[in-house]
Structures are given as C-alpha cells and as structure tokens.
Short mmCIF file of N, CA, C and O in Angstrom, two decimals:
data_model
loop_
_atom_site.label_atom_id
_atom_site.label_comp_id
_atom_site.label_asym_id
_atom_site.label_seq_id
_atom_site.Cartn_x
_atom_site.Cartn_y
_atom_site.Cartn_z
N MET A 1034 0.85 -1.17 0.00
CA MET A 1034 0.00 0.00 0.00
C MET A 1034 0.90 1.24 0.00
O MET A 1034 1.78 1.38 0.83
N ASP A 1035 0.67 2.15 -0.90
CA ASP A 1035 1.49 3.36 -0.95
C ASP A 1035 0.95 4.41 0.02
O ASP A 1035 -0.10 4.25 0.62
N THR A 1036 1.69 5.48 0.19
CA THR A 1036 1.31 6.48 1.20
C THR A 1036 0.04 7.22 0.85
O THR A 1036 -0.70 7.63 1.73
N ALA A 1037 -0.26 7.40 -0.44
CA ALA A 1037 -1.48 8.13 -0.83
C ALA A 1037 -2.72 7.33 -0.44
O ALA A 1037 -3.68 7.89 0.08
N SER A 1038 -2.72 6.04 -0.69
CA SER A 1038 -3.89 5.25 -0.33
C SER A 1038 -3.96 4.99 1.16
O SER A 1038 -5.04 4.82 1.72
N ALA A 1039 -2.83 4.99 1.85
CA ALA A 1039 -2.83 4.80 3.29
C ALA A 1039 -3.44 6.01 3.99
O ALA A 1039 -4.12 5.89 4.99
N ALA A 1040 -3.22 7.20 3.44
CA ALA A 1040 -3.73 8.41 4.06
C ALA A 1040 -5.25 8.52 3.91
O ALA A 1040 -5.90 9.14 4.73
N THR A 1041 -5.80 7.91 2.87
CA THR A 1041 -7.24 8.01 2.64
C THR A 1041 -7.98 6.74 3.01
O THR A 1041 -9.16 6.63 2.77
N SER A 1042 -7.30 5.79 3.59
CA SER A 1042 -7.93 4.53 3.95
C SER A 1042 -8.91 4.72 5.10
O SER A 1042 -8.64 5.45 6.05
N THR A 1043 -10.08 4.09 5.00
CA THR A 1043 -11.06 4.17 6.08
C THR A 1043 -10.87 3.06 7.10
O THR A 1043 -11.56 3.02 8.11
N THR A 1044 -9.96 2.15 6.85
CA THR A 1044 -9.74 1.06 7.79
C THR A 1044 -8.60 1.36 8.76
O THR A 1044 -8.34 0.58 9.64
N ALA A 1045 -7.94 2.49 8.58
CA ALA A 1045 -6.86 2.85 9.49
C ALA A 1045 -7.45 3.21 10.85
O ALA A 1045 -8.44 3.93 10.95
N ILE A 1046 -6.88 2.68 11.89
CA ILE A 1046 -7.38 2.89 13.24
C ILE A 1046 -6.31 3.62 14.04
O ILE A 1046 -5.15 3.21 14.06
N GLY A 1047 -6.70 4.71 14.68
CA GLY A 1047 -5.77 5.49 15.49
C GLY A 1047 -5.50 4.80 16.81
O GLY A 1047 -6.10 3.77 17.14
N PRO A 1048 -4.61 5.37 17.58
CA PRO A 1048 -4.30 4.79 18.90
C PRO A 1048 -5.51 4.87 19.82
O PRO A 1048 -6.29 5.81 19.76
N GLU A 1049 -5.66 3.86 20.65
CA GLU A 1049 -6.78 3.79 21.58
C GLU A 1049 -6.63 4.85 22.66
O GLU A 1049 -5.55 5.09 23.17
N LYS A 1050 -7.74 5.51 22.99
CA LYS A 1050 -7.76 6.46 24.10
C LYS A 1050 -8.52 5.82 25.24
O LYS A 1050 -9.47 5.08 25.02
N SER A 1051 -8.11 6.13 26.45
CA SER A 1051 -8.82 5.58 27.60
C SER A 1051 -10.21 6.20 27.67
O SER A 1051 -10.39 7.37 27.34
N HIS A 1052 -11.19 5.42 28.08
CA HIS A 1052 -12.58 5.85 28.09
C HIS A 1052 -13.13 5.67 29.50
O HIS A 1052 -13.05 4.58 30.07
N TYR A 1053 -13.65 6.75 30.07
CA TYR A 1053 -14.19 6.71 31.42
C TYR A 1053 -15.70 6.87 31.36
O TYR A 1053 -16.21 7.93 31.00
N VAL A 1054 -16.42 5.83 31.72
CA VAL A 1054 -17.88 5.84 31.67
C VAL A 1054 -18.43 6.85 32.68
O VAL A 1054 -19.42 7.53 32.42
N VAL A 1055 -17.78 6.98 33.82
CA VAL A 1055 -18.23 7.91 34.85
C VAL A 1055 -18.21 9.34 34.30
O VAL A 1055 -19.14 10.11 34.53
N LEU A 1056 -17.17 9.69 33.56
CA LEU A 1056 -17.11 11.04 32.99
C LEU A 1056 -18.19 11.26 31.95
O LEU A 1056 -18.72 12.36 31.83
N ASP A 1057 -18.53 10.22 31.20
CA ASP A 1057 -19.63 10.34 30.23
C ASP A 1057 -20.94 10.61 30.96
O ASP A 1057 -21.75 11.43 30.52
N GLY A 1058 -21.15 9.96 32.09
CA GLY A 1058 -22.35 10.19 32.88
C GLY A 1058 -22.40 11.60 33.43
O GLY A 1058 -23.43 12.27 33.38
N LEU A 1059 -21.27 12.07 33.95
CA LEU A 1059 -21.21 13.44 34.47
C LEU A 1059 -21.44 14.45 33.36
O LEU A 1059 -22.09 15.48 33.56
N ARG A 1060 -20.90 14.18 32.19
CA ARG A 1060 -21.09 15.07 31.05
C ARG A 1060 -22.56 15.13 30.66
O ARG A 1060 -23.09 16.20 30.34
N GLY A 1061 -23.25 14.00 30.71
CA GLY A 1061 -24.67 13.96 30.40
C GLY A 1061 -25.49 14.72 31.43
O GLY A 1061 -26.40 15.47 31.07
N VAL A 1062 -25.16 14.55 32.71
CA VAL A 1062 -25.87 15.27 33.77
C VAL A 1062 -25.64 16.77 33.61
O VAL A 1062 -26.58 17.57 33.74
N ALA A 1063 -24.43 17.18 33.32
CA ALA A 1063 -24.13 18.60 33.14
C ALA A 1063 -24.90 19.17 31.95
O ALA A 1063 -25.43 20.28 32.03
N ALA A 1064 -24.99 18.42 30.87
CA ALA A 1064 -25.74 18.88 29.70
C ALA A 1064 -27.22 19.05 30.03
O ALA A 1064 -27.84 20.04 29.64
N LEU A 1065 -27.78 18.10 30.78
CA LEU A 1065 -29.19 18.23 31.18
C LEU A 1065 -29.40 19.42 32.11
O LEU A 1065 -30.42 20.12 32.00
N MET A 1066 -28.47 19.68 32.99
CA MET A 1066 -28.58 20.83 33.87
C MET A 1066 -28.56 22.14 33.09
O MET A 1066 -29.31 23.07 33.40
N VAL A 1067 -27.74 22.22 32.08
CA VAL A 1067 -27.68 23.42 31.24
C VAL A 1067 -29.01 23.61 30.51
O VAL A 1067 -29.55 24.72 30.46
N VAL A 1068 -29.56 22.53 29.96
CA VAL A 1068 -30.84 22.62 29.25
C VAL A 1068 -31.93 23.06 30.22
O VAL A 1068 -32.74 23.95 29.90
N MET A 1069 -31.97 22.48 31.40
CA MET A 1069 -32.99 22.85 32.38
C MET A 1069 -32.83 24.30 32.83
O MET A 1069 -33.81 25.03 32.99
N PHE A 1070 -31.60 24.74 33.02
CA PHE A 1070 -31.35 26.12 33.42
C PHE A 1070 -31.89 27.09 32.38
O PHE A 1070 -32.55 28.07 32.71
N HIS A 1071 -31.61 26.82 31.11
CA HIS A 1071 -32.08 27.72 30.06
C HIS A 1071 -33.58 27.61 29.83
O HIS A 1071 -34.22 28.57 29.41
N THR A 1072 -34.17 26.47 30.13
CA THR A 1072 -35.61 26.30 29.96
C THR A 1072 -36.38 27.07 31.03
O THR A 1072 -37.38 27.74 30.73
N PHE A 1073 -35.93 26.99 32.27
CA PHE A 1073 -36.65 27.61 33.39
C PHE A 1073 -36.04 28.94 33.81
O PHE A 1073 -36.23 29.40 34.92
N GLU A 1074 -35.30 29.56 32.92
CA GLU A 1074 -34.59 30.80 33.25
C GLU A 1074 -35.55 31.98 33.46
O GLU A 1074 -35.25 32.89 34.22
N ALA A 1075 -36.67 31.95 32.80
CA ALA A 1075 -37.62 33.07 32.87
C ALA A 1075 -38.10 33.26 34.30
O ALA A 1075 -38.19 34.33 34.82
#
C-alpha cells in the first residue's frame, strides 16, 4: 500500500484512548442541567 492510499484509507485505526464511563455520565448530567437552566430561566 502506498502512502497516498494509506492516508485516505477508512480502515486505518488510530491509537486507543482511555474511556471513562463515569465522565460520560457526568457530562450527560451537566448537559441536562444546562438545558434545564435555560428552559426555566424566565
């Protein structure tokens, strides 16, 4: 495989990043709090 096709390949996988489920939950709660704040701001 040459470098041009390697750069445009959709099967190339980057390095794995650590994933924290707890942070995803906190991010979701924070997003809901922002939505509720703007909804009931009046």
